[in-house]
Short mmCIF file of C-alpha atoms in Angstrom, two decimals:
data_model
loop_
_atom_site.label_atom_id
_atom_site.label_comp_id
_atom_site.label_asym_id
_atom_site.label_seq_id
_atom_site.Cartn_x
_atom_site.Cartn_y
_atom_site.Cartn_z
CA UNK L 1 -61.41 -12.98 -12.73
CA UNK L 2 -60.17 -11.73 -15.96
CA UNK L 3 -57.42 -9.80 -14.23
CA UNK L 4 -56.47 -12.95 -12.43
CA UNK L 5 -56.00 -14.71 -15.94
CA UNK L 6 -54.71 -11.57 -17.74
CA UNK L 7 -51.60 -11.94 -15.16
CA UNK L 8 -51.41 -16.00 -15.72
CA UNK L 9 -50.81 -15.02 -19.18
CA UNK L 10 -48.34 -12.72 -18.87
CA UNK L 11 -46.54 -14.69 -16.24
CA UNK L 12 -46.88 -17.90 -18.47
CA UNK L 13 -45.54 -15.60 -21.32
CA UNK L 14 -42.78 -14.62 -19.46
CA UNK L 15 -41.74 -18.35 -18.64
CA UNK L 16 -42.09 -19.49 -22.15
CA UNK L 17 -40.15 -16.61 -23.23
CA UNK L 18 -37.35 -18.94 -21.90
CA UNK L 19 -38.10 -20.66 -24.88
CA UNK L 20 -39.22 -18.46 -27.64
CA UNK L 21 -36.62 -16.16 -26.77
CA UNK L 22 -33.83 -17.63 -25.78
CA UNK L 23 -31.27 -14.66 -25.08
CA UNK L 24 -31.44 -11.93 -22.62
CA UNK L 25 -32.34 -9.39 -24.91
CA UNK L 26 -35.65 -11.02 -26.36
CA UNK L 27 -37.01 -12.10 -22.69
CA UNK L 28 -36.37 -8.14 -21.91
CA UNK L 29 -38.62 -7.04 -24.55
CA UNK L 30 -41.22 -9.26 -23.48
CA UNK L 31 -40.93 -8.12 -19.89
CA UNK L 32 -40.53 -4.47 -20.69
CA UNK L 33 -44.06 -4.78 -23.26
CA UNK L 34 -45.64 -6.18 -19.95
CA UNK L 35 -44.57 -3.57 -16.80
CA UNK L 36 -44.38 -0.87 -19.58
CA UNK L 37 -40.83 0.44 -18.46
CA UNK L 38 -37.30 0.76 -18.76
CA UNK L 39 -35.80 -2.54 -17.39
CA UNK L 40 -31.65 -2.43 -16.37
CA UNK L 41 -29.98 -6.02 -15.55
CA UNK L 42 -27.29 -5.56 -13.56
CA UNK L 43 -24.69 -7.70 -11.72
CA UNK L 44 -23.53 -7.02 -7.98
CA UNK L 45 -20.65 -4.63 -8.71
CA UNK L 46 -23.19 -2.22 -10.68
CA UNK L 47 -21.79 -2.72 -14.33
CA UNK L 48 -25.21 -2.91 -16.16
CA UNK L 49 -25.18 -6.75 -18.03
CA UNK L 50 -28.30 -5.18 -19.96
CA UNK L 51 -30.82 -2.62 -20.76
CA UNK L 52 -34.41 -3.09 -22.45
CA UNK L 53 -35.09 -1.20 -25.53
CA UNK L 54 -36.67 2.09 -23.16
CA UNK L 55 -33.30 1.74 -20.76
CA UNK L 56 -31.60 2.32 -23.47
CA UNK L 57 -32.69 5.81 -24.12
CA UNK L 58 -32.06 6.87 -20.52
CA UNK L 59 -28.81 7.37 -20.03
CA UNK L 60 -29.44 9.86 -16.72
CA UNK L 61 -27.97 7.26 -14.33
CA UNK L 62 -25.42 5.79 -15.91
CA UNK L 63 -21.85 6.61 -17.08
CA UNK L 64 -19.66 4.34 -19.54
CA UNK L 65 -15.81 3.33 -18.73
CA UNK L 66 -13.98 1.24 -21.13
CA UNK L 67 -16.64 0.83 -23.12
CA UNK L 68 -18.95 -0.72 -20.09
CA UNK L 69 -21.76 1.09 -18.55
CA UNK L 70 -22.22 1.38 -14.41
CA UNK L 71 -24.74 2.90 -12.04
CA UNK L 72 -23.36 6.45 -11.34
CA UNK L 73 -21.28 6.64 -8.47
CA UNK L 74 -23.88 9.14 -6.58
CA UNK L 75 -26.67 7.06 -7.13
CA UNK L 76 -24.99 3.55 -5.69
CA UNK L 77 -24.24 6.05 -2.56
CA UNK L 78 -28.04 7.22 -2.33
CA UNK L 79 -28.92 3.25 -2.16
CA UNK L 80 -26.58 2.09 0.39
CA UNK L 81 -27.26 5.10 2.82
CA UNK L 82 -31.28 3.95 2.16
CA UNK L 83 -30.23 0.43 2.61
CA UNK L 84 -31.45 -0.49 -0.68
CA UNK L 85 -28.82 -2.61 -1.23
CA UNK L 86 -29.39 -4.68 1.68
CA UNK L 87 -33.00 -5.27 0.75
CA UNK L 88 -32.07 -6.88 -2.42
CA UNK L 89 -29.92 -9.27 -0.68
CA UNK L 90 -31.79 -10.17 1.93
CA UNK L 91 -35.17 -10.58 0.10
CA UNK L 92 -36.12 -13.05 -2.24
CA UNK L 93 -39.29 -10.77 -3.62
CA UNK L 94 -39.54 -7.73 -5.52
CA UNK L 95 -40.20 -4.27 -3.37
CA UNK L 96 -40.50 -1.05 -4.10
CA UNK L 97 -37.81 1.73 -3.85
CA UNK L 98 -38.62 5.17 -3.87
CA UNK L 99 -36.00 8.66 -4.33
CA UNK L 100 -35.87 10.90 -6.71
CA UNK L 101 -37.02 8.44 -9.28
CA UNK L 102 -39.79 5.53 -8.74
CA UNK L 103 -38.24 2.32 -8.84
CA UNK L 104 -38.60 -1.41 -8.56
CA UNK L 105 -35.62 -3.57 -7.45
CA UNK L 106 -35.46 -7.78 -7.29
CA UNK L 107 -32.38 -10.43 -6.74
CA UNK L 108 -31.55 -12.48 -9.48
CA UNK L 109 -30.27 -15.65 -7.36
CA UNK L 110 -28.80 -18.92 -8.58
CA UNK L 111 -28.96 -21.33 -5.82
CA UNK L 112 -29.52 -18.93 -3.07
CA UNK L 113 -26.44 -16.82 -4.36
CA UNK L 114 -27.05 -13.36 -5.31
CA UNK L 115 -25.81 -12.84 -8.86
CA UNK L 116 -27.01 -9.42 -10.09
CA UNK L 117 -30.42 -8.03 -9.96
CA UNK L 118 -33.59 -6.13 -11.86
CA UNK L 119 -33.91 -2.98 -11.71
CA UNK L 120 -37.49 -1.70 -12.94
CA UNK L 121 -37.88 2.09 -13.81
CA UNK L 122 -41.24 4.11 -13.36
CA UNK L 123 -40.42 6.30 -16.63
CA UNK L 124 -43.77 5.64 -18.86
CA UNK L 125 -46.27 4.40 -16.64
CA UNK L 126 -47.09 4.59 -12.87
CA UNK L 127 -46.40 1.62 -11.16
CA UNK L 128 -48.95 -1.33 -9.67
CA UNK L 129 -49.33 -3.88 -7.44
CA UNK L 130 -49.10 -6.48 -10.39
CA UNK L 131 -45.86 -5.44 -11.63
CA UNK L 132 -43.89 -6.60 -8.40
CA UNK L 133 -45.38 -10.28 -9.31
CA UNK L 134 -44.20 -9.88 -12.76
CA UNK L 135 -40.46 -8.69 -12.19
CA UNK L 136 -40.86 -11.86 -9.52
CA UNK L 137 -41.52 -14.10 -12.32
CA UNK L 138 -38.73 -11.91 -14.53
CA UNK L 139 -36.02 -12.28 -11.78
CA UNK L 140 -36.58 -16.66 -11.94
CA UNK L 141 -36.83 -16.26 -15.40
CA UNK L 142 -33.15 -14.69 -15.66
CA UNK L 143 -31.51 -16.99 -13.23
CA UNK L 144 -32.51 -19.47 -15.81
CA UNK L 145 -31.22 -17.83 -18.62
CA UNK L 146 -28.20 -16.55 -16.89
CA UNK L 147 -27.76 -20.07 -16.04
CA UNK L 148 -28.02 -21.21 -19.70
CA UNK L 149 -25.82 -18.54 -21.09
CA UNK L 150 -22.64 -19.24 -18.35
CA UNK L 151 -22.81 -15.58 -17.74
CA UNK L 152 -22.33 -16.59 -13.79
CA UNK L 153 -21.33 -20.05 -14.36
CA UNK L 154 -17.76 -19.19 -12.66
CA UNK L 155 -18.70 -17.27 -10.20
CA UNK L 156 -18.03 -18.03 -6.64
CA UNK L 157 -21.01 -16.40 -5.30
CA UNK L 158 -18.80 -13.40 -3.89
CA UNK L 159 -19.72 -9.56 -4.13
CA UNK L 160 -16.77 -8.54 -5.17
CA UNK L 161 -15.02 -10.60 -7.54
CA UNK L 162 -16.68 -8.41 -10.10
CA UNK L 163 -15.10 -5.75 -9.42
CA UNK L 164 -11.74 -7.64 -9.88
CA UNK L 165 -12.53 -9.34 -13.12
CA UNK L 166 -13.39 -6.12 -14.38
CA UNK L 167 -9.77 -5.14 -13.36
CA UNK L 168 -8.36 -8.28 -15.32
CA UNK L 169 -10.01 -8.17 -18.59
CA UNK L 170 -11.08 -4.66 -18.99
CA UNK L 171 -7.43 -2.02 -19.48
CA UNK L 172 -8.29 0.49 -16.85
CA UNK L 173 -7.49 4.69 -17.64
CA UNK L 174 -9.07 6.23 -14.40
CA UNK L 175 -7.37 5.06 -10.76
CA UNK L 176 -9.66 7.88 -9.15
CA UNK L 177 -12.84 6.61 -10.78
CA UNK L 178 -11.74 2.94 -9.76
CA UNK L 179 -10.90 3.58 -6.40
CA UNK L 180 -13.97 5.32 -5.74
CA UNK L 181 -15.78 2.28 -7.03
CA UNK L 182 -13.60 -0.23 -5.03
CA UNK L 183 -14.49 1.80 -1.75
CA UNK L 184 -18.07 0.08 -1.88
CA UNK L 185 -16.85 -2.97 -0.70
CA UNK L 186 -14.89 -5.00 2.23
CA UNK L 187 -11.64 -3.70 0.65
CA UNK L 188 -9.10 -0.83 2.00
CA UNK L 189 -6.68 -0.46 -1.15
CA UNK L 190 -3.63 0.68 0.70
CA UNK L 191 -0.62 1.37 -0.85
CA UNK L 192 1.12 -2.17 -1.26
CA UNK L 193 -0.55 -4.90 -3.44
CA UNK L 194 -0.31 -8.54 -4.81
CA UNK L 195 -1.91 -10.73 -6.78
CA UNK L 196 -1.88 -14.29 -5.24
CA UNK L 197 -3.35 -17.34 -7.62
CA UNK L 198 -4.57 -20.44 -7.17
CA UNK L 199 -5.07 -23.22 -9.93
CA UNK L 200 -8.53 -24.79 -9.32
CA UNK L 201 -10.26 -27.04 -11.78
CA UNK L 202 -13.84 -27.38 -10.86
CA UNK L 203 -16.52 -29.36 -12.76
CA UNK L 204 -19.76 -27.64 -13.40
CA UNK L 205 -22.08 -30.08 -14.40
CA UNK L 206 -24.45 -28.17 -11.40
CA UNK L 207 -23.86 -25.47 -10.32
CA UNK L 208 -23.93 -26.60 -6.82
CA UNK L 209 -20.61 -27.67 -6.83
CA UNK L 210 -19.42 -23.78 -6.65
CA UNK L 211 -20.39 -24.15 -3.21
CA UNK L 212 -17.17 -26.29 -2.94
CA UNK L 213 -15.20 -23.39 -4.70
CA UNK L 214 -17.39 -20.62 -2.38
CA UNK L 215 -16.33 -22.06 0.91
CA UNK L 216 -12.32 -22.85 -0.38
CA UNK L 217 -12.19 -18.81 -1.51
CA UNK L 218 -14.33 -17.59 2.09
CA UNK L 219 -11.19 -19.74 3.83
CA UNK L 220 -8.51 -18.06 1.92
CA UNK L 221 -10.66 -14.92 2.74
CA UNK L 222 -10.24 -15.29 6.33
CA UNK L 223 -6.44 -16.36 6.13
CA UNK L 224 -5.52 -13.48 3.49
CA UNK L 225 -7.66 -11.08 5.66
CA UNK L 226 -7.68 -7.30 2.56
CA UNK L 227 -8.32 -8.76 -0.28
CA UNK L 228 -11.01 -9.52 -2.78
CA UNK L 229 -11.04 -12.64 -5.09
CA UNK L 230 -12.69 -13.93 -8.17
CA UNK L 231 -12.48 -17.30 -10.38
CA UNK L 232 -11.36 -17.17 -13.76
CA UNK L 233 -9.80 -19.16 -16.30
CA UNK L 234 -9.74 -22.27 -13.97
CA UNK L 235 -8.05 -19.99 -11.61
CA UNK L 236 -8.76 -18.48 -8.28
CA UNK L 237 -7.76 -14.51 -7.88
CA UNK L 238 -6.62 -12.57 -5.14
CA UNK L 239 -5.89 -8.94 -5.25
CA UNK L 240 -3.92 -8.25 -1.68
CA UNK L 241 -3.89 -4.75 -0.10
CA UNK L 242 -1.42 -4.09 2.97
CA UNK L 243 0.13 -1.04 4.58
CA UNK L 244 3.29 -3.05 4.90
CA UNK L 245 5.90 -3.97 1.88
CA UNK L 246 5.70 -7.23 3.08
CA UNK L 247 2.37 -8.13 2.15
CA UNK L 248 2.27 -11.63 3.26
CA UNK L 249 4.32 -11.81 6.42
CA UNK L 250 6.06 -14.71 8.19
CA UNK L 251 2.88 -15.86 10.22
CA UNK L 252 0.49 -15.31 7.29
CA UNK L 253 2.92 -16.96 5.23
CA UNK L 254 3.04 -20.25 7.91
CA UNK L 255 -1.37 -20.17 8.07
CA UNK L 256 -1.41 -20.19 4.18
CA UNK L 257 1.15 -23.05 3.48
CA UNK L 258 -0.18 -25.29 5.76
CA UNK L 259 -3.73 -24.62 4.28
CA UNK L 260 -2.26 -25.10 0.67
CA UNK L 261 -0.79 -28.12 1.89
CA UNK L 262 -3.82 -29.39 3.62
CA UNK L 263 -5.89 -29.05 0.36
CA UNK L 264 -2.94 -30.28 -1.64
CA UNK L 265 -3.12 -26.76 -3.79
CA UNK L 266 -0.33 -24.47 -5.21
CA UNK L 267 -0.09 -20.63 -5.74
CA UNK L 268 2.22 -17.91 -7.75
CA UNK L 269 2.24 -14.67 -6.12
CA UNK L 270 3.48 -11.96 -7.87
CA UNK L 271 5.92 -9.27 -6.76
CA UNK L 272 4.33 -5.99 -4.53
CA UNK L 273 3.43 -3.03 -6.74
CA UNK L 274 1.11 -0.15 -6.11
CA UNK L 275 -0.31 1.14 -9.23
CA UNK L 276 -3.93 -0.96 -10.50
CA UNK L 277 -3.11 0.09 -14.01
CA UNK L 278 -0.50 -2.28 -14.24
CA UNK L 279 -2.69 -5.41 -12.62
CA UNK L 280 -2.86 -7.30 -15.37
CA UNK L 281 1.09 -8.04 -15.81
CA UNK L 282 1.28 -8.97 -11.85
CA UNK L 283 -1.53 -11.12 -12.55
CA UNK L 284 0.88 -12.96 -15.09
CA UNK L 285 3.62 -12.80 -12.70
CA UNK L 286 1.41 -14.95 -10.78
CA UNK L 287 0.61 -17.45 -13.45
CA UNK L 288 4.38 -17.65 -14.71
CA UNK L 289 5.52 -18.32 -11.41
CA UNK L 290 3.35 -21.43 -11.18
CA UNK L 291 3.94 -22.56 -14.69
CA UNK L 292 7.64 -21.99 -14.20
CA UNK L 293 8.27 -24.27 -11.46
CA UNK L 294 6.07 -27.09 -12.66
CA UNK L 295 8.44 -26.94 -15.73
CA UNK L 296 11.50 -26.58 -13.25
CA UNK L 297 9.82 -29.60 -11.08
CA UNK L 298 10.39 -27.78 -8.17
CA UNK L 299 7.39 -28.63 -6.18
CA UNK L 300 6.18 -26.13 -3.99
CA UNK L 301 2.98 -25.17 -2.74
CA UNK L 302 3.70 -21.44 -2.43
CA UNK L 303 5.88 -19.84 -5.46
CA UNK L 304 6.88 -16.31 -5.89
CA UNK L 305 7.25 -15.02 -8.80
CA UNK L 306 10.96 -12.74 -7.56
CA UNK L 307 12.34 -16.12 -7.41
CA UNK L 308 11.75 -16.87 -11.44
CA UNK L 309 12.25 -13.25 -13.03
CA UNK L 310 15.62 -14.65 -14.95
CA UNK L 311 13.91 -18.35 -15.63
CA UNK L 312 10.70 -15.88 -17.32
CA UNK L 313 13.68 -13.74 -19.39
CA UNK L 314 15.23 -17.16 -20.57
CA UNK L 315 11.49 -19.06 -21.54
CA UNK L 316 10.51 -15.76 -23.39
CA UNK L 317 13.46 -15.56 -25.24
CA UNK L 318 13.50 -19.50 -25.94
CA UNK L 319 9.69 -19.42 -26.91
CA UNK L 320 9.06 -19.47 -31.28
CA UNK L 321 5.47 -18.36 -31.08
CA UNK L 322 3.93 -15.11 -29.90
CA UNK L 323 0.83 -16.46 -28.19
CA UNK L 324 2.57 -16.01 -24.70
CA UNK L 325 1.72 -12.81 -22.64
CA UNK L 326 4.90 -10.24 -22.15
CA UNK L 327 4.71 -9.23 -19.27
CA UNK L 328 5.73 -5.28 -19.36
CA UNK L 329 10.04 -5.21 -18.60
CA UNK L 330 9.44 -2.43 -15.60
CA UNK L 331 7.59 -5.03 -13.50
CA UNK L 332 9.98 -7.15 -13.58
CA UNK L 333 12.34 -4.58 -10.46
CA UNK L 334 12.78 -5.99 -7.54
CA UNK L 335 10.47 -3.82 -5.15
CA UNK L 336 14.04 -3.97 -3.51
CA UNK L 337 15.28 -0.92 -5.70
CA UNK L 338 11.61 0.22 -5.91
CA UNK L 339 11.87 0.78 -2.24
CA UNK L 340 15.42 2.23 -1.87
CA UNK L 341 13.89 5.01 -4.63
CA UNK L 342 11.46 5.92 -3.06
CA UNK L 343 12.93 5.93 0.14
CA UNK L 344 15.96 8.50 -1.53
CA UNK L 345 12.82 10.56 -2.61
CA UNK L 346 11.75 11.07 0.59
CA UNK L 347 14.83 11.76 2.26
CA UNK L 348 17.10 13.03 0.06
CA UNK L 349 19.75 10.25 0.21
CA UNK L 350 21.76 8.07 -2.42
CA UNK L 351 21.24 4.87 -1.33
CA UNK L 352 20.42 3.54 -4.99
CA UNK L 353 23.09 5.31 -6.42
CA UNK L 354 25.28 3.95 -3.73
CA UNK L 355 24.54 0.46 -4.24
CA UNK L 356 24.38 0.75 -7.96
CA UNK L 357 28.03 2.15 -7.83
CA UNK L 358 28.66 -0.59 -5.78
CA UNK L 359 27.44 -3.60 -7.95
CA UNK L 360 29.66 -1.60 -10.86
CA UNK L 361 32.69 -1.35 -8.93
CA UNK L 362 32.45 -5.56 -8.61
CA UNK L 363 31.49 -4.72 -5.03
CA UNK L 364 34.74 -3.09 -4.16
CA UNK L 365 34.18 -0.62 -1.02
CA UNK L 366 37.72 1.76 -1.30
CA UNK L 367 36.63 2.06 -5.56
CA UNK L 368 32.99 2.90 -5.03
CA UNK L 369 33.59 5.37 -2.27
CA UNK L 370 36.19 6.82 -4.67
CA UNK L 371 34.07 7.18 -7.38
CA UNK L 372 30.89 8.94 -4.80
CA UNK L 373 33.49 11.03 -3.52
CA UNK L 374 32.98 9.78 -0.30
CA UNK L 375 34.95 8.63 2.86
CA UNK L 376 35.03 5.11 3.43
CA UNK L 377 33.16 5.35 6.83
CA UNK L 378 30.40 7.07 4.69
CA UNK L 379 30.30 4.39 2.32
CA UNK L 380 29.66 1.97 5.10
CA UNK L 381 27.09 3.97 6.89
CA UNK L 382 25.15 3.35 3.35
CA UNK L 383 26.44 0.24 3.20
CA UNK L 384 24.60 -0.81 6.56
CA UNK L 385 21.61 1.63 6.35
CA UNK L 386 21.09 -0.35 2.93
CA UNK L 387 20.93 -3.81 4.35
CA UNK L 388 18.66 -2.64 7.40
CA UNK L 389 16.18 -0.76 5.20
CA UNK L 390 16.10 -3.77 2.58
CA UNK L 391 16.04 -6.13 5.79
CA UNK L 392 18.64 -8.72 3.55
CA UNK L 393 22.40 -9.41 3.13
CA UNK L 394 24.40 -7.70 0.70
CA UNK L 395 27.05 -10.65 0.70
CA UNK L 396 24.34 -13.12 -0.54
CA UNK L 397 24.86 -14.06 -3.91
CA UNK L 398 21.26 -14.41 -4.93
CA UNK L 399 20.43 -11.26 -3.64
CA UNK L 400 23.05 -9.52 -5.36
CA UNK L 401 21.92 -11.10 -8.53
CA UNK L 402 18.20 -10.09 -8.04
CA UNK L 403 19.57 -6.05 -7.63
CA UNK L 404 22.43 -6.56 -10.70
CA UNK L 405 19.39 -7.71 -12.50
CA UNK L 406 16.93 -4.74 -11.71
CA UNK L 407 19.99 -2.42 -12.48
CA UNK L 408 20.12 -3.74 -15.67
CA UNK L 409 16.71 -3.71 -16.68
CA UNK L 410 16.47 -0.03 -15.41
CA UNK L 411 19.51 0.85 -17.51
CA UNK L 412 18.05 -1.09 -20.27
CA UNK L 413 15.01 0.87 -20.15
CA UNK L 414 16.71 4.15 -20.27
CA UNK L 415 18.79 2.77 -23.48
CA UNK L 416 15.87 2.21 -25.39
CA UNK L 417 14.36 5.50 -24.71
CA UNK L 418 16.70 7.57 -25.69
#
């Protein structure tokens, strides 16, 4: 009997802790006084939220980047293969988990979404049958306090759009470690990417209107097909991985406007790149190409940010204050020349130089075959394999102005270096 009312205390401590505590940190001191061991908090893409005061000591498990701490990659392995992983989804209770180490894991869910979980580890005393009801109570407790704090407030309930926030806020310095990291979920990061961005205001006075938000991003999900999302700033996030330059194709392209239309939204997607270190200015791309045609009133429900590179140049350069993000000047290439450099690399061609010579000669063929020292017939064969590789006209206007543009901002860029 008194053990039965020794554990109504603790549970009732833990509950009014809620109260007495208020903040993550206090309610894990209480709960780490009662199981009597390290306690780790973490959310569902293994970046540890936080660690009781014993956690904190052990360091065996985890390793820090940019100044956040994660489950080591080894160990997130070892828990998927044992399907560890799928128990804490799939059960609403506390179990135990036994490898190398002695461990107790339990969901932390706000309505019925898994938002992180509890990890409980057996490093000062042996664990009991009591101490799975306790992290039980601990893992209601948190939702609460979670809850309270916003910590999950605008989340859409997805695995993954932690990983992807991390990639927006946090300045990444290891592609290896990230991609290693990334290849734990639904996501093949192939060599051409987007960001894709959709403004959505939603009201959170419950937080059972995310299901609203959920359902809209599992729909985009199935439409965009590689890709992993997340909501922030009043904004929902795609990150878009294709073996193809074109990313977003004809047919997807059809499928995605009539959805946008259907739920009368709009989105800015940036230009393709390929390198995650630079996310964070396609991400902008994104958000200046919706921002830019509202101001232009040209109304739109899919916007490209290629279409607005001169229209950015001209509202930096008119703007008087410095709280607008610059987005880095290299971006800003058409993946046009991107491609046609890497496509010399690999073959040992001139097509860039060729059409740069070309734009400089005011698109005369006899002067720029003059200047290559080339025959005319050779100039043409460029001329041609240009247009097929690029899949455009070179007698469009716009297009010429979109490569004359890269051109200069590549020439630019070597000016200032030098």
């Amino acid at each position: 009997m008194q053990k039965k009312n020794d554990l109504y205390k603790k549970k009732y401590e833990l509950y009014n802790s809620l109260f007495t505590e208020n903040s993550i940190d206090g309610i894990l001191n209480i709960g780490e006084n009662f199981l009597g061991n390290a306690i780790f908090i973490l959310d569902t893409s293994y970046h540890i939220i936080a660690r009781s005061n014993l956690a904190k000591l052990d360091n065996s498990s985890i390793e820090t980047h940019n100044g956040k701490s994660y489950l080591l990659l080894n160990i997130i392995q070892l828990m998927k293969k044992n399907k560890c992983i799928d128990n804490i989804y799939n059960s609403d209770n506390a179990f135990f988990y036994n490898s190398d180490e002695v461990l107790i894991f339990c969901s932390i869910r706000i309505n019925n979404i898994t938002v992180g979980y509890i990890s409980v580890l057996q490093s000062k005393r042996e664990f009991n049958a009591e101490d799975l009801e306790l992290t039980n109570v601990l893992s209601k407790v948190f939702s609460i306090q979670l809850q309270k704090e916003n910590l999950f407030i605008s989340n859409s309930g997805l695995d993954e759009e932690y990983y992807l926030t991390d990639l927006l806020i946090n300045r990444i310095d290891n592609i290896e470690y990230l991609t290693e990291r990334l290849k734990y979920i639904n996501f093949n990061l192939y060599e051409n990417l987007i960001i894709l961005s959709i403004p959505f205001k939603q009201k959170y006075n419950d937080y059972r209107d995310n299901y609203g938000l959920k359902e809209l991003i599992r729909h985009l999900k199935n439409i965009l097909r590689n890709c992993i999302s997340t909501y922030y700033k009043d904004t929902i996030i795609f990150l878009i991985s294709n073996e193809h330059k074109e990313v977003i194709n004809d047919s997807l392209k059809e499928t995605l406007l009539e959805f946008l239309k259907l739920n009368n939204l709009r989105c800015g997607i940036s230009i393709v790149f390929e390198s995650l270190l630079d996310i964070e200015d396609f991400f902008n791309q994104s958000i200046y190409a919706l921002e830019l045609s509202s101001c232009m009133k040209i109304d739109n429900n899919i916007n490209y940010f290629e279409d607005y590179i001169e229209y950015y140049l001209f509202n930096m350069a008119m703007c008087t204050t410095n709280d607008l993000y610059q987005i880095n000047l290299l971006t800003l290439v058409h993946p046009w020349i991107k491609k046609l450099i890497k496509f010399d690399a690999q073959n040992k061609s001139e097509l860039f130089k060729t059409l740069k010579t070309y734009l400089e000669n005011n698109r005369n063929a006899n002067d720029t075959s003059s200047q290559l020292n080339i025959h005319r017939s050779t100039f043409f064969y460029r001329f041609n394999k240009i247009q097929s590789l690029l899949d455009i006209s070179l007698g469009n206007n716009n297009n010429l102005f979109k490569l004359e543009l890269s051109f200069k901002i590549l020439d630019y860029n070597t000016l200032i270096k030098t």
